[in-house]
PDB file of C-alpha atoms in Angstrom:
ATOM      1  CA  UNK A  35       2.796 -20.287  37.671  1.00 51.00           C
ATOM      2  CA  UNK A  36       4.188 -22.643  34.954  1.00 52.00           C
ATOM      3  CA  UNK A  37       0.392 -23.451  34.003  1.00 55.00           C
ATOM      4  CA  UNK A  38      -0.359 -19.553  33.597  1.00 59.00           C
ATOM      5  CA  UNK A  39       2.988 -19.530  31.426  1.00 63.00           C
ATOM      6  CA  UNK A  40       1.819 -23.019  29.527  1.00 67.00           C
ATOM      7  CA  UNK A  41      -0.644 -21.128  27.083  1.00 73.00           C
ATOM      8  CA  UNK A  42       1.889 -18.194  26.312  1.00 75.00           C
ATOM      9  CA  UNK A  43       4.982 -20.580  25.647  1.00 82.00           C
ATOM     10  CA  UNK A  44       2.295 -22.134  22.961  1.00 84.00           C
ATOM     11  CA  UNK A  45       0.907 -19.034  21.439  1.00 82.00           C
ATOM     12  CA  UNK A  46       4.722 -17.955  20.720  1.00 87.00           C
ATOM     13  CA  UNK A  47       6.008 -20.998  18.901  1.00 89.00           C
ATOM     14  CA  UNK A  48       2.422 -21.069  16.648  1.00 91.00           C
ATOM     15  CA  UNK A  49       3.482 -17.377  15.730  1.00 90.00           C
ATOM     16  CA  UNK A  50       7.068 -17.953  15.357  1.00 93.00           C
ATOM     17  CA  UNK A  51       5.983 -21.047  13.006  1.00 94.00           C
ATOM     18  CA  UNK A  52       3.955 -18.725  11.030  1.00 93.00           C
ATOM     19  CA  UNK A  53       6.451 -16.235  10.819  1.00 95.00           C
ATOM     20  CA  UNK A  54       9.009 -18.737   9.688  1.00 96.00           C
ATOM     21  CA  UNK A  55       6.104 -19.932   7.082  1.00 96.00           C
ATOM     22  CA  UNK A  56       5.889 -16.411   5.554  1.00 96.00           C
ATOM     23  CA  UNK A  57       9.667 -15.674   5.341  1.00 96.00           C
ATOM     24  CA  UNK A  58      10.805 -19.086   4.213  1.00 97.00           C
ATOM     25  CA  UNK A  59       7.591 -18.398   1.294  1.00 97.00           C
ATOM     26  CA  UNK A  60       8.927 -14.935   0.781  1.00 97.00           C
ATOM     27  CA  UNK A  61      12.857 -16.583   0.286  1.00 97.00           C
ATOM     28  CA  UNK A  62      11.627 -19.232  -2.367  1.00 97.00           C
ATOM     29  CA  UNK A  63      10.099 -16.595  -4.364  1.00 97.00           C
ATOM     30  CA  UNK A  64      12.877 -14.125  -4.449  1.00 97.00           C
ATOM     31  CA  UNK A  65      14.816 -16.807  -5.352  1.00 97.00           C
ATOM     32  CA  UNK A  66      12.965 -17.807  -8.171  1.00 97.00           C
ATOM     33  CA  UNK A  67      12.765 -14.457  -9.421  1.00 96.00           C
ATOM     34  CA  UNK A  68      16.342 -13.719  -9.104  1.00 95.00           C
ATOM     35  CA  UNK A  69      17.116 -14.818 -12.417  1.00 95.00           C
ATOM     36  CA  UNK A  70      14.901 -11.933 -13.882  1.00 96.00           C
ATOM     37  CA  UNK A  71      16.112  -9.310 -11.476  1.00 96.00           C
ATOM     38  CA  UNK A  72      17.233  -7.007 -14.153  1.00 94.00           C
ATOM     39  CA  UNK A  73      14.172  -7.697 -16.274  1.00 96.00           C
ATOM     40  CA  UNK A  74      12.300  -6.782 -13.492  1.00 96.00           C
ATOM     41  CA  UNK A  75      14.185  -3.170 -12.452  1.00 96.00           C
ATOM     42  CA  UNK A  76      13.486  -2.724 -16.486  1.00 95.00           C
ATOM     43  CA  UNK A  77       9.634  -3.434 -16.029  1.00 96.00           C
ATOM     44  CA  UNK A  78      10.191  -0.709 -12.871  1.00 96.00           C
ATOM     45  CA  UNK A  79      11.446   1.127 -14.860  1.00 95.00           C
ATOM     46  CA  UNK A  80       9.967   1.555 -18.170  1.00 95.00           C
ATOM     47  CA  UNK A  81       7.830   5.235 -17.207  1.00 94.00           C
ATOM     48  CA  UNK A  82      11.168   6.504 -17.111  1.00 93.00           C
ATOM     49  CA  UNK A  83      12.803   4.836 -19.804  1.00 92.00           C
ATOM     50  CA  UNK A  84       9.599   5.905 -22.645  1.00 92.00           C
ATOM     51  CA  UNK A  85       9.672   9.567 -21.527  1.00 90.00           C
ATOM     52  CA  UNK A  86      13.793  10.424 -21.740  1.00 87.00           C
ATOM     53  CA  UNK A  87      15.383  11.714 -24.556  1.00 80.00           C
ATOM     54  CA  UNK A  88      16.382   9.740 -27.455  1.00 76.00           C
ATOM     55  CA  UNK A  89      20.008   8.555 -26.252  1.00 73.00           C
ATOM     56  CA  UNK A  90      19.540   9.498 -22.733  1.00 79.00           C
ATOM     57  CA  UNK A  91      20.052   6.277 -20.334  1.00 86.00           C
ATOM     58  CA  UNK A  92      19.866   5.612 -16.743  1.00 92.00           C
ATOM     59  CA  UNK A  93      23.385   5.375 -14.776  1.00 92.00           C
ATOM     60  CA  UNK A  94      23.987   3.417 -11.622  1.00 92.00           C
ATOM     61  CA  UNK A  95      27.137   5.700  -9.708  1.00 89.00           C
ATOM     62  CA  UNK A  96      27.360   3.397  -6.807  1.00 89.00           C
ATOM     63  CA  UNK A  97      29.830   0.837  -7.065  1.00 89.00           C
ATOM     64  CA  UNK A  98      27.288  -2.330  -6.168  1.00 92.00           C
ATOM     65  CA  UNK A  99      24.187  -0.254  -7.375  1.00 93.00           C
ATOM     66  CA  UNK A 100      23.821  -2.496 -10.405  1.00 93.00           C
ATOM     67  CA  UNK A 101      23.736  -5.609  -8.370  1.00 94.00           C
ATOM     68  CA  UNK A 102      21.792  -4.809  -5.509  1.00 95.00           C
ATOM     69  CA  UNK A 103      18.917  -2.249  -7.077  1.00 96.00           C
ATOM     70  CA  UNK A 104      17.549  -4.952  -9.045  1.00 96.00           C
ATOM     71  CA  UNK A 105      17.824  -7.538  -5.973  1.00 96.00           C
ATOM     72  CA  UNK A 106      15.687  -4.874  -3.781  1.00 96.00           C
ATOM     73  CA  UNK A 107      13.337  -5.004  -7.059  1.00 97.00           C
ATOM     74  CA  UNK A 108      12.975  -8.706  -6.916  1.00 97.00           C
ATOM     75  CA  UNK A 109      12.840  -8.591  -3.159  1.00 96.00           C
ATOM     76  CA  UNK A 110       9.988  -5.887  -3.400  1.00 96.00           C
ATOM     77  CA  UNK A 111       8.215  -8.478  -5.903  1.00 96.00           C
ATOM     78  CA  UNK A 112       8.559 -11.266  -3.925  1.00 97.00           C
ATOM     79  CA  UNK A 113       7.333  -9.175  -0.985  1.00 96.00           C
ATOM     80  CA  UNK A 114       4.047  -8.485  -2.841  1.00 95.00           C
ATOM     81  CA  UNK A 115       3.826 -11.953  -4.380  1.00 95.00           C
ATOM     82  CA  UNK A 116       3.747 -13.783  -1.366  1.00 96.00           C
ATOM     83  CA  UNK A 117       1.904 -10.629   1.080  1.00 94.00           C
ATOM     84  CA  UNK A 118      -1.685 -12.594   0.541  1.00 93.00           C
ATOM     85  CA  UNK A 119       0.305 -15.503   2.016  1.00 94.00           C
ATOM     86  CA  UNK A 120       1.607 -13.696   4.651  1.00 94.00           C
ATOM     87  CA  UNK A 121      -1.790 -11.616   5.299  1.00 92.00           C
ATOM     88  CA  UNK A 122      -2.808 -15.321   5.717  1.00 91.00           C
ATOM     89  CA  UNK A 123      -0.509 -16.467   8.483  1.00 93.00           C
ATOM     90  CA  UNK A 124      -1.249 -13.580  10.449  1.00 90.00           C
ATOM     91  CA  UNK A 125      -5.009 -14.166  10.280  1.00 89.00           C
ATOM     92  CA  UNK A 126      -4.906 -17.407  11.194  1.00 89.00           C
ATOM     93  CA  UNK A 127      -2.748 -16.468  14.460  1.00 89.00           C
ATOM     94  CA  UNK A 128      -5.319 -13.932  15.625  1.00 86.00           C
ATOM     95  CA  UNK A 129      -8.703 -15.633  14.135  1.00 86.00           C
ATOM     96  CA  UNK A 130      -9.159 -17.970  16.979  1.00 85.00           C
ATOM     97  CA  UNK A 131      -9.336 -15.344  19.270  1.00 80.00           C
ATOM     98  CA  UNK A 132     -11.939 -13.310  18.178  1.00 80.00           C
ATOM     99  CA  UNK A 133     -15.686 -12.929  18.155  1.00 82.00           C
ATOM    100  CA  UNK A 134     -17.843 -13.761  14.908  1.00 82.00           C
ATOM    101  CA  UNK A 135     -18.928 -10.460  14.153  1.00 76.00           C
ATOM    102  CA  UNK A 136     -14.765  -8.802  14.834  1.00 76.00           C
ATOM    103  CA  UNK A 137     -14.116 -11.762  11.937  1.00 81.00           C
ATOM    104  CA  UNK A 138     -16.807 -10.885   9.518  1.00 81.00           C
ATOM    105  CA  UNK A 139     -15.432  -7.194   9.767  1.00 80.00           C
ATOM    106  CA  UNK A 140     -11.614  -8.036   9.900  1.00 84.00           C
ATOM    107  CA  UNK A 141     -11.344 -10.077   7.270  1.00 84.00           C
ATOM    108  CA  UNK A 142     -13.018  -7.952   4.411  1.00 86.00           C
ATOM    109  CA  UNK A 143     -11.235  -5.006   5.847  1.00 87.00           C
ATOM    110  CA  UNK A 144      -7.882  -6.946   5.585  1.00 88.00           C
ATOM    111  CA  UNK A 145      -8.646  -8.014   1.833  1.00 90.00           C
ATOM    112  CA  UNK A 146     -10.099  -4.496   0.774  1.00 92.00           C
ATOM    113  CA  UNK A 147      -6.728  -2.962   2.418  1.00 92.00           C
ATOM    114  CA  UNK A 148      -4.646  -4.986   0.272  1.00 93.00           C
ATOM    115  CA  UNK A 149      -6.813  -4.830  -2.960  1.00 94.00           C
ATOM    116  CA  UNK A 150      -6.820  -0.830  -2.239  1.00 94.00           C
ATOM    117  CA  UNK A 151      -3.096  -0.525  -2.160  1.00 95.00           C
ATOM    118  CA  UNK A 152      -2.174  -2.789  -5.059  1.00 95.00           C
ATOM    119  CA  UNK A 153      -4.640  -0.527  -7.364  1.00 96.00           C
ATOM    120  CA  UNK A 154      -3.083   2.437  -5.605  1.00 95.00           C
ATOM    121  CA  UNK A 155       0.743   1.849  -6.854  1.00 96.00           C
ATOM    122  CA  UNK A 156      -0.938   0.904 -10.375  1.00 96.00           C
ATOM    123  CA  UNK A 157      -2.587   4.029 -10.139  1.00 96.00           C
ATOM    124  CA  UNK A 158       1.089   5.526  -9.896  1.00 94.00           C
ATOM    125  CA  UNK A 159       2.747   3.151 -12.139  1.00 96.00           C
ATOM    126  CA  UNK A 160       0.227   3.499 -14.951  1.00 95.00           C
ATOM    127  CA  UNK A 161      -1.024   6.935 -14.966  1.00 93.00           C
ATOM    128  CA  UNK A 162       0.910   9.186 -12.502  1.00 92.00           C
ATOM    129  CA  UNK A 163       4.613   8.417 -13.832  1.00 93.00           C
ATOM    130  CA  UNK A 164       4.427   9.090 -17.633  1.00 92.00           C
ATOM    131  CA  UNK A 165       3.094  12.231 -16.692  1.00 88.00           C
ATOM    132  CA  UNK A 166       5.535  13.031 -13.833  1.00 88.00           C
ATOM    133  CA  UNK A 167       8.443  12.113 -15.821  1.00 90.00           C
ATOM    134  CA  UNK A 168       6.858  13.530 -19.011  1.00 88.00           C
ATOM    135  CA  UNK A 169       7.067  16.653 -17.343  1.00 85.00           C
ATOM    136  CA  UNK A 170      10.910  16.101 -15.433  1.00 85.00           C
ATOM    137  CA  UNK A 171      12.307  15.376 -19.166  1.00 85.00           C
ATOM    138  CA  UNK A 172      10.375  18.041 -20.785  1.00 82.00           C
ATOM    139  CA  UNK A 173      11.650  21.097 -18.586  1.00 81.00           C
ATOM    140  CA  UNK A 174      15.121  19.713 -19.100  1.00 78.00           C
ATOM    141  CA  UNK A 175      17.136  22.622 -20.560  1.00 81.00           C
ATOM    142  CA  UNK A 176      18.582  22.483 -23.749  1.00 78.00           C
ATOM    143  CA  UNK A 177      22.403  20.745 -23.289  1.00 75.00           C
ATOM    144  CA  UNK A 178      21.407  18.698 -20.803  1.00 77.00           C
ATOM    145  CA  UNK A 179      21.585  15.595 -20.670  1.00 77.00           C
ATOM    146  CA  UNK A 180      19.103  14.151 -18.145  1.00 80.00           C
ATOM    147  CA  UNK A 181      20.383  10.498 -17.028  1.00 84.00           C
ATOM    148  CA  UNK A 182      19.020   9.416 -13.851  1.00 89.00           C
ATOM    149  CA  UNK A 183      20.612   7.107 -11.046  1.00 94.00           C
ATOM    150  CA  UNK A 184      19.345   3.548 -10.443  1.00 95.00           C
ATOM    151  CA  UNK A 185      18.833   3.799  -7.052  1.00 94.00           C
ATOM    152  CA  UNK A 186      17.647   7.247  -6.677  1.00 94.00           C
ATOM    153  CA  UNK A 187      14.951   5.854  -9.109  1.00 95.00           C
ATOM    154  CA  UNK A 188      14.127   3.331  -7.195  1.00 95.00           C
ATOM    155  CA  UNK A 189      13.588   5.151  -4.227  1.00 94.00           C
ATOM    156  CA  UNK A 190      11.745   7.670  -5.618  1.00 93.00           C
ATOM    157  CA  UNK A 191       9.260   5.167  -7.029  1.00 95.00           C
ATOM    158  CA  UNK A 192       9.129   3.221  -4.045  1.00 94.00           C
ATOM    159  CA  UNK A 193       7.845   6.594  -2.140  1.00 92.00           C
ATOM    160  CA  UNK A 194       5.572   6.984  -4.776  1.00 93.00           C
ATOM    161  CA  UNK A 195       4.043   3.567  -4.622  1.00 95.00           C
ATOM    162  CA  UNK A 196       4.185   4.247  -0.729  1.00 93.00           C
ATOM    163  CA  UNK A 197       1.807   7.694  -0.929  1.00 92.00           C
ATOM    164  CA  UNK A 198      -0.492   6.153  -3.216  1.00 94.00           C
ATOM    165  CA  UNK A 199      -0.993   2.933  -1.828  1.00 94.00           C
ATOM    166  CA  UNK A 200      -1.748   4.590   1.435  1.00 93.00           C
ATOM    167  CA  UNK A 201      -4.252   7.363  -0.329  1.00 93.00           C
ATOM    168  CA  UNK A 202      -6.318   4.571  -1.767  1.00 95.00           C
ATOM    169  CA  UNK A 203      -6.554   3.280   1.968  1.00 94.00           C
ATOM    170  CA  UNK A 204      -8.481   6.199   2.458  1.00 94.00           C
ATOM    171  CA  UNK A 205     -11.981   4.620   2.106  1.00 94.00           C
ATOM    172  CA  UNK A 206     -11.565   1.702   5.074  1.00 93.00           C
ATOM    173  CA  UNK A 207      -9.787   4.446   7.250  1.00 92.00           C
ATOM    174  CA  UNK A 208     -12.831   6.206   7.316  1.00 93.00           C
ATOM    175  CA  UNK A 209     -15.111   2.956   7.382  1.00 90.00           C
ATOM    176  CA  UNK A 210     -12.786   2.195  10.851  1.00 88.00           C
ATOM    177  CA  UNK A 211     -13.361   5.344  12.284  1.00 89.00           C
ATOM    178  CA  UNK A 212     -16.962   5.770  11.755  1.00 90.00           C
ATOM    179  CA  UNK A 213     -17.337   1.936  13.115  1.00 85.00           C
ATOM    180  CA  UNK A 214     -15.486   2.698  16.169  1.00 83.00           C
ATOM    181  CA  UNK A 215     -17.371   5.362  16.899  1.00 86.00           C
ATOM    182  CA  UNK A 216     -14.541   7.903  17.070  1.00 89.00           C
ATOM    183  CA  UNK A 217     -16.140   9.920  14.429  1.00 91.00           C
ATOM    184  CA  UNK A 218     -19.698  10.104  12.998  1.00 90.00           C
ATOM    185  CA  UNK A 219     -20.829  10.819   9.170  1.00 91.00           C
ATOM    186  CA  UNK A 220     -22.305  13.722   9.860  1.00 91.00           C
ATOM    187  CA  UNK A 221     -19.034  15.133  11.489  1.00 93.00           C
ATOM    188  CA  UNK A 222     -17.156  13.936   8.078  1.00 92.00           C
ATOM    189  CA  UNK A 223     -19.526  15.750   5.732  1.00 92.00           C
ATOM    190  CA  UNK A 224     -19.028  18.954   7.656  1.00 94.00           C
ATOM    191  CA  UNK A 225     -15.432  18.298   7.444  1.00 93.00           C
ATOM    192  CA  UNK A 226     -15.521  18.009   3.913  1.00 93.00           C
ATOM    193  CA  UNK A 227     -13.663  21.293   2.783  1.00 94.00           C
ATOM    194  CA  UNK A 228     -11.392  20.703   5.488  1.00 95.00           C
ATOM    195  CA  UNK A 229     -10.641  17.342   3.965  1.00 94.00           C
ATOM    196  CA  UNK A 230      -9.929  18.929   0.096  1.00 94.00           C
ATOM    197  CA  UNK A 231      -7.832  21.255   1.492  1.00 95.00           C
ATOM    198  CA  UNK A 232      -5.388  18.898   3.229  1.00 94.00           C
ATOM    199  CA  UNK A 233      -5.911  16.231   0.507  1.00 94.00           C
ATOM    200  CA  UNK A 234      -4.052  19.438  -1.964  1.00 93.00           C
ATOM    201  CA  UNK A 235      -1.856  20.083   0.784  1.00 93.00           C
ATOM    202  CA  UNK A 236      -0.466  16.430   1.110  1.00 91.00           C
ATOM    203  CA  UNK A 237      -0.495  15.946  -2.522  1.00 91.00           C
ATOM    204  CA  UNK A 238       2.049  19.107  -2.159  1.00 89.00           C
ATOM    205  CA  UNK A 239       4.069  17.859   0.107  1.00 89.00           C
ATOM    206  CA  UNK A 240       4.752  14.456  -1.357  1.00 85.00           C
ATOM    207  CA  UNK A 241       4.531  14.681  -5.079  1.00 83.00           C
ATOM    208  CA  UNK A 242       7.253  16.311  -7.679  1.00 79.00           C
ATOM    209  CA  UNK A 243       6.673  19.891  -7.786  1.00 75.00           C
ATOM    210  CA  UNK A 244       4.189  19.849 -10.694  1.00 77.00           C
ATOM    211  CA  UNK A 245       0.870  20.785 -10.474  1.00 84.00           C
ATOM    212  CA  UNK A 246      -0.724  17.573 -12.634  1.00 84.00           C
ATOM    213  CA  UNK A 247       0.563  15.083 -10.303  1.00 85.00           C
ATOM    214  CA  UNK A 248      -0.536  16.985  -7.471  1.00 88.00           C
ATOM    215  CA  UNK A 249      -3.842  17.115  -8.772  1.00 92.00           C
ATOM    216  CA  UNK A 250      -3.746  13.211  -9.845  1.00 91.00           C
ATOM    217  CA  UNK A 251      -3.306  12.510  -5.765  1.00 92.00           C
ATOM    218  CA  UNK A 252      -5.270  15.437  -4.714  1.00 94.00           C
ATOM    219  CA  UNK A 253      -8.606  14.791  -6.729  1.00 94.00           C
ATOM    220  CA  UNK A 254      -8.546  10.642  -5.908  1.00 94.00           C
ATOM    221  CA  UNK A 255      -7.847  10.883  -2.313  1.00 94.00           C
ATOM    222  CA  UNK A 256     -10.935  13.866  -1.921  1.00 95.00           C
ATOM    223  CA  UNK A 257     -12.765  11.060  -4.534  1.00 95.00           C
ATOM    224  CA  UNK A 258     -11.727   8.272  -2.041  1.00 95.00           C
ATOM    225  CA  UNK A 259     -13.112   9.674   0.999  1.00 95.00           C
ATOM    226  CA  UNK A 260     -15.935  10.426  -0.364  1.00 95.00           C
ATOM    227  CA  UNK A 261     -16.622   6.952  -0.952  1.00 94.00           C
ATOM    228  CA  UNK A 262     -15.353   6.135   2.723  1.00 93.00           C
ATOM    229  CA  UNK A 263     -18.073   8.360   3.382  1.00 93.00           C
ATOM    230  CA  UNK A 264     -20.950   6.717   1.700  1.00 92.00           C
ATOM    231  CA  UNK A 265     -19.940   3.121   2.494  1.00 89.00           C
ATOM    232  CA  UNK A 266     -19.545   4.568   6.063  1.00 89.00           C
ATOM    233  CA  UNK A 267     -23.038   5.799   6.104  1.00 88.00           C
ATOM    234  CA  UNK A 268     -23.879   2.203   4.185  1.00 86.00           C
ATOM    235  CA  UNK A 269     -22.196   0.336   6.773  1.00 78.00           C
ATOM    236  CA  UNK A 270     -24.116   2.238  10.071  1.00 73.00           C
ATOM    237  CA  UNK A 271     -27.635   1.012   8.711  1.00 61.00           C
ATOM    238  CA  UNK A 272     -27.010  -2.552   9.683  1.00 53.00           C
ATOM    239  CA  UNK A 273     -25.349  -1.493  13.081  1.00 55.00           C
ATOM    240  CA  UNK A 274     -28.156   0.766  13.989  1.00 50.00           C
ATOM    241  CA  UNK A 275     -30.387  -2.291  13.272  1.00 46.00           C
ATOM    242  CA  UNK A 276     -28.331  -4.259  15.507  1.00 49.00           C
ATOM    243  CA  UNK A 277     -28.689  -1.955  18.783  1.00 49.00           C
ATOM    244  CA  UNK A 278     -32.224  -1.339  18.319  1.00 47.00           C
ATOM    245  CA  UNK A 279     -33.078  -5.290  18.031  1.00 45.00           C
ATOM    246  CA  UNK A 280     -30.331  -5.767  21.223  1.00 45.00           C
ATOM    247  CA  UNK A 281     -32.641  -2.815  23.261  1.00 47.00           C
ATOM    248  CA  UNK A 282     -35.768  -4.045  22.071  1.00 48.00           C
TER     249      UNK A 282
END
C-alpha cells in the first residue's frame, strides 16, 4: 500500500514545487513593477483618456480605488509577463507522461493558445476601444460631463480583453475538435451560417451596445473559424496518412 502511495506522494511535491516556482516568479515581477503601477493603469488607460472631452477626467469613488486599481493593473501585468513561465511549469509536470505524437500536438497548441490571446486583447486595446469609447463620448449629451470610475474601467476592459482573447482561440478550438474526432470538416462547413449567426449574436451579447464593435468581434471570430476550418482540413491530411500506413 505505501509503495502504490510512493509515486503519488512524489508527483505532488514536483507539482507543488512548480507551482511555488510560478507564483514566487509571478511575486518578483509584480514587485518590480509596483513602482510603475500608476504608469501602468495610465498605459490601460489611454483609449479612454484620447477619446473624452477636453477637461473631462477619470474619478476613482471608492475610498482605496486609487491604490488598489493600479495594483490589480500591475498584478494583471505581472500575470501575463511571467504566463510563458508558468505555461512552462505546467508542461514540464505533464510532459513526461505523455506519448510523442500527444507532445508534438500539445505543445504547439499550448503556444498558438497563448500567441492567439495576446493578439486578441491587442486586437481590443488597439482597434476596438478608440472606437468603442469614440462612440460612448460622442453620444454624451450636451451638459454632461462624462467622467468615468477607475475601477468600473478596469473591469470593463478586463471583460473586454477576456471576450477577445477567447474569440481569437477560435481557430485551435476547432483544430481540437476536428482532431478528436467529435466533429468533422465537412459538418463545420455546413454549419457555417449557423456559425455567423451566433458569432453576431455573441458579439451582441458581450460588446457595448454599438453596432461597430459588434461587427469588429462579429466579422474576426466568423474570419477565425474559418481559418480553424482550413488548418483543420490541413491538419486531417497527415492523420489520414497515418491510419492508412497503420492498416496497410
Amino acid at each position: 500500500m505505501q509503495q502504490d502511495l510512493q509515486p503519488l506522494i512524489e508527483h505532488l511535491i514536483e507539482l507543488r514545487s512548480r507551482l511555488v516556482r510560478a507564483v514566487l516568479l509571478m511575486v518578483v515581477a509584480f514587485c518590480l513593477l509596483f513602482n510603475w503601477a500608476g504608469d501602468l493603469y495610465h498605459l490601460l488607460a489611454m483609449p479612454m483618456l484620447k477619446a473624452m472631452k477636453v477637461g473631462s477626467q477619470m474619478i476613482a469613488t471608492d475610498v482605496t480605488s486609487s491604490f488598489f486599481v493600479p495594483m490589480k493593473v500591475a498584478g494583471m501585468v505581472a500575470f501575463l509577463l511571467t504566463l510563458p513561465h508558468t505555461l512552462y511549469q505546467a508542461w514540464a509536470f505533464v510532459a513526461p507522461g505523455l506519448y510523442q505524437h500527444e507532445k508534438r500536438l500539445i505543445l504547439p497548441l499550448i503556444i498558438s493558445s497563448l500567441v492567439l490571446f495576446l493578439v486578441g486583447m491587442a486586437f481590443a486595446y488597439f482597434l476596438v476601444f478608440p472606437v468603442v469609447f469614440g462612440f460612448m463620448t460622442g453620444v454624451t449629451p450636451e451638459g454632461v460631463a462624462m467622467m468615468t470610475d477607475i475601477d468600473k474601467y478596469l473591469s470593463f476592459v478586463l471583460g473586454m480583453f477576456l471576450a477577445f482573447g477567447a474569440t481569437f482561440e477560435t481557430p485551435v478550438i476547432v483544430m481540437v475538435l476536428v482532431r478528436m474526432g467529435i466533429v468533422t470538416v465537412a459538418k463545420l462547413r455546413e454549419a457555417r451560417p449557423y456559425v455567423i449567426v451566433g458569432a453576431f449574436v455573441i458579439a451582441a451579447v458581450v460588446t457595448p451596445p454599438d453596432v461597430l464593435s459588434q461587427v469588429m468581434l462579429a466579422v474576426p471570430l466568423w474570419l477565425l473559424f474559418e481559418l480553424g476550418v482550413v488548418l483543420a482540413a490541413w491538419l486531417m491530411v497527415p492523420k489520414q496518412a497515418e491510419n492508412t500506413e497503420a492498416s496497410g
